[in-house]
mmCIF file of C-alpha atoms and ligand atoms in Angstrom:
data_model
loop_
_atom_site.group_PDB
_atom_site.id
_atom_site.type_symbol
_atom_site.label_atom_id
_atom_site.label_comp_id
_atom_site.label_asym_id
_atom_site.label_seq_id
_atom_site.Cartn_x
_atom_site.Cartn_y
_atom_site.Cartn_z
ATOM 1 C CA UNK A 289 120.970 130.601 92.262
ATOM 2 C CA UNK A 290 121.577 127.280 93.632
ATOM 3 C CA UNK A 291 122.752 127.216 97.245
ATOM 4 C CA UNK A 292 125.299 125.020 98.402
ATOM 5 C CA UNK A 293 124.603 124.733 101.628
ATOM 6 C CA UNK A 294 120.865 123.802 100.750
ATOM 7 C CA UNK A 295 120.681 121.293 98.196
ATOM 8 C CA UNK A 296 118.284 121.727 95.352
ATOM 9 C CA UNK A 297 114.714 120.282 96.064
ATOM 10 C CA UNK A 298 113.778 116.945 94.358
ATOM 11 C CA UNK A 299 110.855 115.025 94.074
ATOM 12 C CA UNK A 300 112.294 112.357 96.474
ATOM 13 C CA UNK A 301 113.683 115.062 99.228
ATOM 14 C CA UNK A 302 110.776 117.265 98.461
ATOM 15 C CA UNK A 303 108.004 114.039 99.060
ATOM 16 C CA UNK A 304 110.563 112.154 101.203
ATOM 17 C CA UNK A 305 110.444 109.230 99.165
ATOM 18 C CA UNK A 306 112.911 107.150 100.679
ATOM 19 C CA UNK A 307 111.589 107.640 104.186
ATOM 20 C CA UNK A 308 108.588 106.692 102.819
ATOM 21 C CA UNK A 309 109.572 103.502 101.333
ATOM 22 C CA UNK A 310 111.315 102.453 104.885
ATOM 23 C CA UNK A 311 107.869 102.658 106.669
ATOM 24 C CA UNK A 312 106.748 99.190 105.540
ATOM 25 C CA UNK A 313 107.932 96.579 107.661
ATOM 26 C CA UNK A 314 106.336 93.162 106.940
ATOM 27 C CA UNK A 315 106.454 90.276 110.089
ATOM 28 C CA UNK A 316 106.829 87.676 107.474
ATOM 29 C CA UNK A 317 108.154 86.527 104.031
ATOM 30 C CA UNK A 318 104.409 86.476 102.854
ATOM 31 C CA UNK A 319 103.785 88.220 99.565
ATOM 32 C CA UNK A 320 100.106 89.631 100.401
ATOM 33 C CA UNK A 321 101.467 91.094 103.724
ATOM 34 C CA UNK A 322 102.837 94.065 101.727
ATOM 35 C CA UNK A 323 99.443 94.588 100.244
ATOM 36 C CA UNK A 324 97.840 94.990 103.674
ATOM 37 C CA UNK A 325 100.447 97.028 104.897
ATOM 38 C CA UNK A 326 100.893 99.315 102.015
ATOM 39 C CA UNK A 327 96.460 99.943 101.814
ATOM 40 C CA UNK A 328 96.286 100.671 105.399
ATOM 41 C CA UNK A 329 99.295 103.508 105.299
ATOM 42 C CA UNK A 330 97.650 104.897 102.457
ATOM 43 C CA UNK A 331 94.185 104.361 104.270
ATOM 44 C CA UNK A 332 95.905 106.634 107.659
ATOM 45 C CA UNK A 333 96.688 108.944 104.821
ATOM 46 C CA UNK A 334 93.158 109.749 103.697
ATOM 47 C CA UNK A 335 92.080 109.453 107.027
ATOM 48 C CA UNK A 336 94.653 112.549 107.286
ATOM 49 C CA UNK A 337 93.523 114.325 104.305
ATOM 50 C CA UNK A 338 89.998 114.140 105.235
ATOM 51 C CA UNK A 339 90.176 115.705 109.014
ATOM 52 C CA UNK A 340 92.243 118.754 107.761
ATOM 53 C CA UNK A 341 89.942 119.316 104.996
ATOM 54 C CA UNK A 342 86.754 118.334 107.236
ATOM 55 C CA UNK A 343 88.366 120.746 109.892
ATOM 56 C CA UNK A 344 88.489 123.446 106.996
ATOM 57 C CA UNK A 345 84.581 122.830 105.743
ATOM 58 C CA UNK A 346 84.044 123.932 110.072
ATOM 59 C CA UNK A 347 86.238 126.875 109.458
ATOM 60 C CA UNK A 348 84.611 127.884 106.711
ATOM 61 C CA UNK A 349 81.236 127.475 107.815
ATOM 62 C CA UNK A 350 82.222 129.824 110.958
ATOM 63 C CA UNK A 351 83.491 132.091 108.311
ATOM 64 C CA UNK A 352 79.666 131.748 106.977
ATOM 65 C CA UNK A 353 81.423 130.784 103.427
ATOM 66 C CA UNK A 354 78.924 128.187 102.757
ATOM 67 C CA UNK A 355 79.494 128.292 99.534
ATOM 68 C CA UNK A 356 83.393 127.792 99.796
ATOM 69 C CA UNK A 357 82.675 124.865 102.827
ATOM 70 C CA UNK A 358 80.680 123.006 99.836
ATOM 71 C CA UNK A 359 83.410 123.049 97.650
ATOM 72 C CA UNK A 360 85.409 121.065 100.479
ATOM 73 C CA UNK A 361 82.790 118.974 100.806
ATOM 74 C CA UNK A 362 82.697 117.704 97.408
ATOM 75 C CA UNK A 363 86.351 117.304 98.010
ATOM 76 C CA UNK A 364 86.225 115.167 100.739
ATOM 77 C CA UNK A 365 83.250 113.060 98.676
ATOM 78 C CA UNK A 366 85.610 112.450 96.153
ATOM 79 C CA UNK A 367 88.187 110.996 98.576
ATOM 80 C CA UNK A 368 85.600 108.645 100.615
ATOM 81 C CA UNK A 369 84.859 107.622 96.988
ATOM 82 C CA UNK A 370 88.395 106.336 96.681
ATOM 83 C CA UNK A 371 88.265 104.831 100.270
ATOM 84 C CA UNK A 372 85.344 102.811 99.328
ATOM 85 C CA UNK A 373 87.202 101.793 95.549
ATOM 86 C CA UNK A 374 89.674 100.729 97.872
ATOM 87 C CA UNK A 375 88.354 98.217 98.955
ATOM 88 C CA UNK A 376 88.227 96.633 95.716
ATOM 89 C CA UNK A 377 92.125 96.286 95.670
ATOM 90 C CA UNK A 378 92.122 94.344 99.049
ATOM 91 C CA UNK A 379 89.203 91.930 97.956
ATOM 92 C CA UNK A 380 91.790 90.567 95.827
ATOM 93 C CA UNK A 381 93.528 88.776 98.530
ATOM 94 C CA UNK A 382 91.704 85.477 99.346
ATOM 95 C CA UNK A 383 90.820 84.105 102.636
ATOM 96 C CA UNK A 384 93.579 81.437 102.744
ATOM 97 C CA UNK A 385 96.125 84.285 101.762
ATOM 98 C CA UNK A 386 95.079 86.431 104.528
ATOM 99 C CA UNK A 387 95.654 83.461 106.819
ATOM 100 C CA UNK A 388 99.501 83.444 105.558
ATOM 101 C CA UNK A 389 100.342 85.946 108.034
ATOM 102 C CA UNK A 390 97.482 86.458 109.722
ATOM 103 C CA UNK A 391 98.650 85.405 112.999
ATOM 104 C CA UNK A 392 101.229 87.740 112.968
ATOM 105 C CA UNK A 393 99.226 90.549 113.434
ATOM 106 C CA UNK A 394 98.118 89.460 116.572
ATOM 107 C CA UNK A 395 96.078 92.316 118.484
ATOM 108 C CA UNK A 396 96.635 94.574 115.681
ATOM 109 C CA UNK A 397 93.229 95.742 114.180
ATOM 110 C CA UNK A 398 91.444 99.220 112.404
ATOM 111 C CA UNK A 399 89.709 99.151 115.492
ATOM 112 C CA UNK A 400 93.011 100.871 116.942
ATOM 113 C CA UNK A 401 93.022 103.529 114.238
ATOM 114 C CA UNK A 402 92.762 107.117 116.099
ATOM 115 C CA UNK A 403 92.573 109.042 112.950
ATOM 116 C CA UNK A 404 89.207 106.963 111.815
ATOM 117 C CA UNK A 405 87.759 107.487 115.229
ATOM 118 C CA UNK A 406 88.642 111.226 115.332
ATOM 119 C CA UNK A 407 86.808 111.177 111.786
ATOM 120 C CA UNK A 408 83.717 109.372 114.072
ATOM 121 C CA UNK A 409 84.879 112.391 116.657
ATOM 122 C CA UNK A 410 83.915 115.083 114.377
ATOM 123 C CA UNK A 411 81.100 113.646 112.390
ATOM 124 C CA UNK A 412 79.712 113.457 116.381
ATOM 125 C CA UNK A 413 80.112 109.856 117.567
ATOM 126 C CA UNK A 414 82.288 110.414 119.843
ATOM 127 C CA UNK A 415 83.326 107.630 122.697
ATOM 128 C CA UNK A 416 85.272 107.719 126.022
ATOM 129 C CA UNK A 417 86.473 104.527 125.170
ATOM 130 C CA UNK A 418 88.045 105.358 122.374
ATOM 131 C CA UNK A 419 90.735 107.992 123.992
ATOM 132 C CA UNK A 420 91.416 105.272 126.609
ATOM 133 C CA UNK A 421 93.147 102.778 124.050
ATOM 134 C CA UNK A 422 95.567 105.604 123.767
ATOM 135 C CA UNK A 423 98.368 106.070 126.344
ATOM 136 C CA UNK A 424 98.799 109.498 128.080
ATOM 137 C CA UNK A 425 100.973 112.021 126.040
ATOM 138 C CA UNK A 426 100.641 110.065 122.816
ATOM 139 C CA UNK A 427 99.814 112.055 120.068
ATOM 140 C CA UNK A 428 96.791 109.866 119.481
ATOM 141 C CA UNK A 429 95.500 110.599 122.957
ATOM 142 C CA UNK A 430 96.238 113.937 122.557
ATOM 143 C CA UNK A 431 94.181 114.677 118.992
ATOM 144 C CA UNK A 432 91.895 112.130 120.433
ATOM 145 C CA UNK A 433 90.833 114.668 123.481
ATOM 146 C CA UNK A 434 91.485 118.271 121.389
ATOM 147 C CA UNK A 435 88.355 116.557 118.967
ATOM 148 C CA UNK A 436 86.548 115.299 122.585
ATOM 149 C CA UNK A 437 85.760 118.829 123.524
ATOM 150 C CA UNK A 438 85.785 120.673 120.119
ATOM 151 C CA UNK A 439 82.533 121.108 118.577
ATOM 152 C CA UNK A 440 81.187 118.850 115.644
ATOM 153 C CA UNK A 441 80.534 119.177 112.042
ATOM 154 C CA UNK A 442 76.768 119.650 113.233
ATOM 155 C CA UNK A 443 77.492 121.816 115.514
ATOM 156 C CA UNK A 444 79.279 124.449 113.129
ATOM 157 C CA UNK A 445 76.595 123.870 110.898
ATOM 158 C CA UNK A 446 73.786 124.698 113.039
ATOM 159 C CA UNK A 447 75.303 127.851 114.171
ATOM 160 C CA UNK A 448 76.051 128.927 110.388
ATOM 161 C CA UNK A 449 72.448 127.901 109.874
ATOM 162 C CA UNK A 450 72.093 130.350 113.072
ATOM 163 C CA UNK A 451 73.337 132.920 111.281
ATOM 164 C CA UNK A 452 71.933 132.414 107.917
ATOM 165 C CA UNK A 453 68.708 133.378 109.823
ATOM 166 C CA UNK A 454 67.158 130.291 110.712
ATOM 167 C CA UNK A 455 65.535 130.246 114.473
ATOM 168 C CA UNK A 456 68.093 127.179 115.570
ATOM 169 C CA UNK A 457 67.045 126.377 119.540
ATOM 170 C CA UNK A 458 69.123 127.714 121.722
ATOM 171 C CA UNK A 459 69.572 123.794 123.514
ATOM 172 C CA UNK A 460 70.512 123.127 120.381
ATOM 173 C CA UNK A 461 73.375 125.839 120.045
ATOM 174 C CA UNK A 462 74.309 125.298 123.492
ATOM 175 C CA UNK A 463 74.251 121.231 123.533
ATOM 176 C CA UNK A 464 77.157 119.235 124.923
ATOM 177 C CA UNK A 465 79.283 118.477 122.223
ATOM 178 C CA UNK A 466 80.460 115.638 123.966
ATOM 179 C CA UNK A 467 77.286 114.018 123.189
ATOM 180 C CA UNK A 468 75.952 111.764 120.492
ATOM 181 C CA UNK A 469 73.988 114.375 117.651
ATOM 182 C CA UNK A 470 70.646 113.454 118.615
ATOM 183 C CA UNK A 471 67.343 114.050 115.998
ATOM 184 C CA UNK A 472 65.152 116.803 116.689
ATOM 185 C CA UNK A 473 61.904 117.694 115.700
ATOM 186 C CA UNK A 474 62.213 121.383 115.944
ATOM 187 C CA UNK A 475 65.543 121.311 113.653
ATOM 188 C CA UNK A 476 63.781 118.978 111.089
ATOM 189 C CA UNK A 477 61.199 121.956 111.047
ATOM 190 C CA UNK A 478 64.233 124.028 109.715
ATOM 191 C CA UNK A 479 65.662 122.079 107.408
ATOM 192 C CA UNK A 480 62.660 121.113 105.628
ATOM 193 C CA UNK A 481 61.636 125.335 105.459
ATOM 194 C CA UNK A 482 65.411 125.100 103.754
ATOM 195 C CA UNK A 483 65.244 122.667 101.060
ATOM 196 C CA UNK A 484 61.951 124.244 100.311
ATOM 197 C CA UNK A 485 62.946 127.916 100.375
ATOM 198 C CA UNK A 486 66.773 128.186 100.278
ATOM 199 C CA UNK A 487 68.086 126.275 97.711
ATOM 200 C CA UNK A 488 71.852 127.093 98.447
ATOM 201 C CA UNK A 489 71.878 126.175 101.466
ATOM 202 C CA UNK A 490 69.244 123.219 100.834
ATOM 203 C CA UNK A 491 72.924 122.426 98.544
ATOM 204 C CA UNK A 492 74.926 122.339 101.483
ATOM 205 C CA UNK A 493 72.375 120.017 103.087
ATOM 206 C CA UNK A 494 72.452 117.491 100.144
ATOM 207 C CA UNK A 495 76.750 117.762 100.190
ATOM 208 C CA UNK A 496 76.508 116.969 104.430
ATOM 209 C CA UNK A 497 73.890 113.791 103.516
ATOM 210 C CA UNK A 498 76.698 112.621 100.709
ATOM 211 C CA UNK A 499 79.063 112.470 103.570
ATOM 212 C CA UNK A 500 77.041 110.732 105.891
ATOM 213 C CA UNK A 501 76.242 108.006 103.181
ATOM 214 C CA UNK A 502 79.637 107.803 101.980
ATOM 215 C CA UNK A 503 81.129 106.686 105.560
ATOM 216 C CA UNK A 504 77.728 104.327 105.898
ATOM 217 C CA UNK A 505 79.367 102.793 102.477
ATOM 218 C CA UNK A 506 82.865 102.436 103.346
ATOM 219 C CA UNK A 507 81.387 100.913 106.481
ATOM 220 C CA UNK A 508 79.169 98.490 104.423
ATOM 221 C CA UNK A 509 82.371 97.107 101.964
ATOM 222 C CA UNK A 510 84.652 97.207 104.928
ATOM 223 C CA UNK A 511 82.215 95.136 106.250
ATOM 224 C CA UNK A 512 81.417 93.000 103.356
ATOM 225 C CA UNK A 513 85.343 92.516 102.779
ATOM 226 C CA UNK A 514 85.965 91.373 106.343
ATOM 227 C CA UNK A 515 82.636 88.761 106.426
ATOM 228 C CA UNK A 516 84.274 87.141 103.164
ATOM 229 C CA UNK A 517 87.843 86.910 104.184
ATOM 230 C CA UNK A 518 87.056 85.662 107.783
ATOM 231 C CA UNK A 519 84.010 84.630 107.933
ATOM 232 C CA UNK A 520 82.409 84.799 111.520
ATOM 233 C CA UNK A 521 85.679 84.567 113.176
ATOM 234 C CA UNK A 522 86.365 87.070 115.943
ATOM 235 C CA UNK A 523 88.777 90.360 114.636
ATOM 236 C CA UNK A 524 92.010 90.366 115.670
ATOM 237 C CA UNK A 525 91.207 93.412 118.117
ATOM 238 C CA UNK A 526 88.896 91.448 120.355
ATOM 239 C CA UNK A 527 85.863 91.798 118.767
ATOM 240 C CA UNK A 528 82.876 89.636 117.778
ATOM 241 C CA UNK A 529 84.559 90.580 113.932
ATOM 242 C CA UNK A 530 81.725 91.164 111.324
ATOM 243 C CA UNK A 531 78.890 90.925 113.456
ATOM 244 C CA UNK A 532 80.199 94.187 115.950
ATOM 245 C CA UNK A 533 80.933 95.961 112.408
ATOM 246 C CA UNK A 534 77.353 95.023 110.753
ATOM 247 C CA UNK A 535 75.764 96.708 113.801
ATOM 248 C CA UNK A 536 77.779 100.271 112.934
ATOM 249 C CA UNK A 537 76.335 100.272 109.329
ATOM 250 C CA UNK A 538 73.222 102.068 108.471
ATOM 251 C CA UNK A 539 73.653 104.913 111.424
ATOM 252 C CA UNK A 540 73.292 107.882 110.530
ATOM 253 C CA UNK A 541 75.502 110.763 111.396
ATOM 254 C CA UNK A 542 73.285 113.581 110.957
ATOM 255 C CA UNK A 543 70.087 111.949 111.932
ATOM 256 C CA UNK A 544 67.804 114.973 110.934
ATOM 257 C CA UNK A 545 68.700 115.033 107.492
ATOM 258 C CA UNK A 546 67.589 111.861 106.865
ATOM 259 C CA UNK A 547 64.322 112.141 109.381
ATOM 260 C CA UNK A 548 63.145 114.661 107.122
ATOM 261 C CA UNK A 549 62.888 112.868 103.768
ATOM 262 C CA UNK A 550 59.674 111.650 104.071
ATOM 263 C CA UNK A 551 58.115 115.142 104.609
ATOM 264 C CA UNK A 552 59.492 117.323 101.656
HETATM 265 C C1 HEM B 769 91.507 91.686 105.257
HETATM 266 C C2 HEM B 769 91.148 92.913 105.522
HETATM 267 C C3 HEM B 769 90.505 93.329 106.806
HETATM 268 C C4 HEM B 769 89.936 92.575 107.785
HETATM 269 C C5 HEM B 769 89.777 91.058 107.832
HETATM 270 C C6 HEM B 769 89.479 93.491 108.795
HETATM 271 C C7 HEM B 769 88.842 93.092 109.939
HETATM 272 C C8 HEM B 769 88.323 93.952 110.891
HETATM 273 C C9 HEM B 769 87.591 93.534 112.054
HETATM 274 C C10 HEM B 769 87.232 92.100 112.395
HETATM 275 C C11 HEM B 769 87.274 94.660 112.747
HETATM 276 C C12 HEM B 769 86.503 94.737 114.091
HETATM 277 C C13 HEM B 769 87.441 95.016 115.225
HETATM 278 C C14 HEM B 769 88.272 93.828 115.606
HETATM 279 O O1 HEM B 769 87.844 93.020 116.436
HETATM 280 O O2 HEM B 769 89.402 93.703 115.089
HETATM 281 C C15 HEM B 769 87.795 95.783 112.019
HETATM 282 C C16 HEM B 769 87.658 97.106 112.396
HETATM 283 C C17 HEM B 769 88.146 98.163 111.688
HETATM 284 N N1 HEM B 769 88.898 98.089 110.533
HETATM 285 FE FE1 HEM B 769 89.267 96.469 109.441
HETATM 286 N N2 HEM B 769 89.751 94.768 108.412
HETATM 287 C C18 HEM B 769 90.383 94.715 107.205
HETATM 288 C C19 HEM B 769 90.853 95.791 106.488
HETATM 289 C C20 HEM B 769 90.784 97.107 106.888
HETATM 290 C C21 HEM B 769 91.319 98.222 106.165
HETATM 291 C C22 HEM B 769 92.057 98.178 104.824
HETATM 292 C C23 HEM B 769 91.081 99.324 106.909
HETATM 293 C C24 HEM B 769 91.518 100.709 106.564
HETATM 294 C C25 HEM B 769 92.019 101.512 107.437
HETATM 295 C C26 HEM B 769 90.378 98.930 108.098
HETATM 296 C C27 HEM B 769 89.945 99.748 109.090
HETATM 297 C C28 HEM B 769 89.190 99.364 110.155
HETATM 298 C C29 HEM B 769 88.600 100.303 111.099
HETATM 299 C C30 HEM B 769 88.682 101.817 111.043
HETATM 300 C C31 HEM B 769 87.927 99.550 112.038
HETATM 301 C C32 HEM B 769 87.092 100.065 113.213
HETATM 302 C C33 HEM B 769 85.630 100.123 112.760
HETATM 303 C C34 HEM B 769 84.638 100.438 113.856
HETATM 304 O O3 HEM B 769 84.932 100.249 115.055
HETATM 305 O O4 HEM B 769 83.522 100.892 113.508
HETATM 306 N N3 HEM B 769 90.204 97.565 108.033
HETATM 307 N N4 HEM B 769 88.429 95.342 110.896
#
């Protein structure tokens, strides 16, 4: 029985459409400037999707439901799939467009985004740096430090791997998680016994390397997108602009996994 105190749910109460349609706010009359305002929100989106489900693959994993953590993984594959595809979309403004309003943005830049760097927080890059763009008390700060001290993806994957059995070193277990994930010989040792012994969890393995290549891809087109529609010109958030981003491509998150190629 309808209520009439609480009004039926719609799709545009339920989704709050018209909220949503308020949020873009272009600083010119340029036509593209929609475009680039409309694929970043929906960029922050993903970026939103993919730390609750990432945070649910860690859950899961401490759970030791590996086999329910790779089904979020291949979730989360599919959405950096549609974050690279992206891309595509904002290739089709040209260089002279961009410069239409351009100068409006003026120290507005990705580089500010807190969700893509509590993304780099989790997958284990984590930087000082970073939190200090952010205010005290802003929610960015805020996430920004919870992700500081929590453990990484590696982390809760080395302990499940703990767990599963596998003689993890204790350094390893007990590592500053503040710290970059470093290689090490000892876990290469392990993982190579696991893709040639355990072949579910060798599964989860492959499903953490998609990951790590799919964010070296998005970095690659984001990269390839920003060298053709400025060139060499410095980004809008003070840095060198494709050069800086060029040198973030290609680095592994999960540096074992990749070490260990050459030996199975
Ligand atoms: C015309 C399109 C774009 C251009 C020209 C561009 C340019 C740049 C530049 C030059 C940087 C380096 C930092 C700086 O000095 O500003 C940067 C960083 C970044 N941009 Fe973009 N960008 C574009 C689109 C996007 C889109 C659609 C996203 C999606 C959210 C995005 C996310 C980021 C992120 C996360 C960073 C930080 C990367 C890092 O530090 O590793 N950018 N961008």
């Amino acid at each position: 029985m309808s209520n009439p105190e609480s009004p039926a749910i719609t799709y545009g109460s339920y989704l709050k459409v018209d909220e949503l349609l308020a949020l873009q706010q272009p600083r010119s009359d340029e036509h593209d400037e929609i475009l680039f305002i409309v694929i970043h929100q929906v960029y922050e989106l993903w970026f939103k999707e993919l730390l609750h489900e990432t945070d649910r693959v860690m859950d899961l994993l401490r759970q030791d439901m590996g086999d329910r953590a790779q089904h979020t993984l291949k979730r989360i594959l599919t959405i950096l799939k549609v974050l690279v595809a992206q891309v595509d979309i904002l290739e089709t403004m040209t260089p002279l467009e961009f410069l239409t309003f351009r100068n409006r943005l003026a120290a507005a830049s990705g580089f500010q985004s807190d969700q893509f760097r509590q993304f780099e927080f989790v997958l284990g890059a984590k930087s000082r740096a970073a939190i200090d763009r952010f205010g005290e008390g802003t929610r960015a700060r805020t996430a920004l430090e919870a992700r500081w001290n929590a453990a990484t993806l590696w982390d809760a994957f080395l302990h499940y791997l703990r767990r599963e059995g596998y003689d993890i070193p204790s350094e390893q277990l007990t590592r500053d998680v503040t710290m970059p994930v470093e290689a090490s010989p000892q876990v290469q040792e392990i993982l190579i016994d696991v893709y040639q012994n355990d072949p579910r969890n060798g599964e989860l393995c492959e499903r953490l390397v998609d990951l790590d290549e799919g964010v070296q891809e998005w970095r690659y087109r984001h990269v390839k997108m920003v060298e053709r529609t400025i060139g060499r010109k410095p980004g809008t958030g003070g840095s060198s602009g494709a050069a800086y981003l060029a040198s973030t491509v290609g680095k592994p998150a999960f540096p074992d996994l990749w070490e260990i190629r050459a030996s199975l």
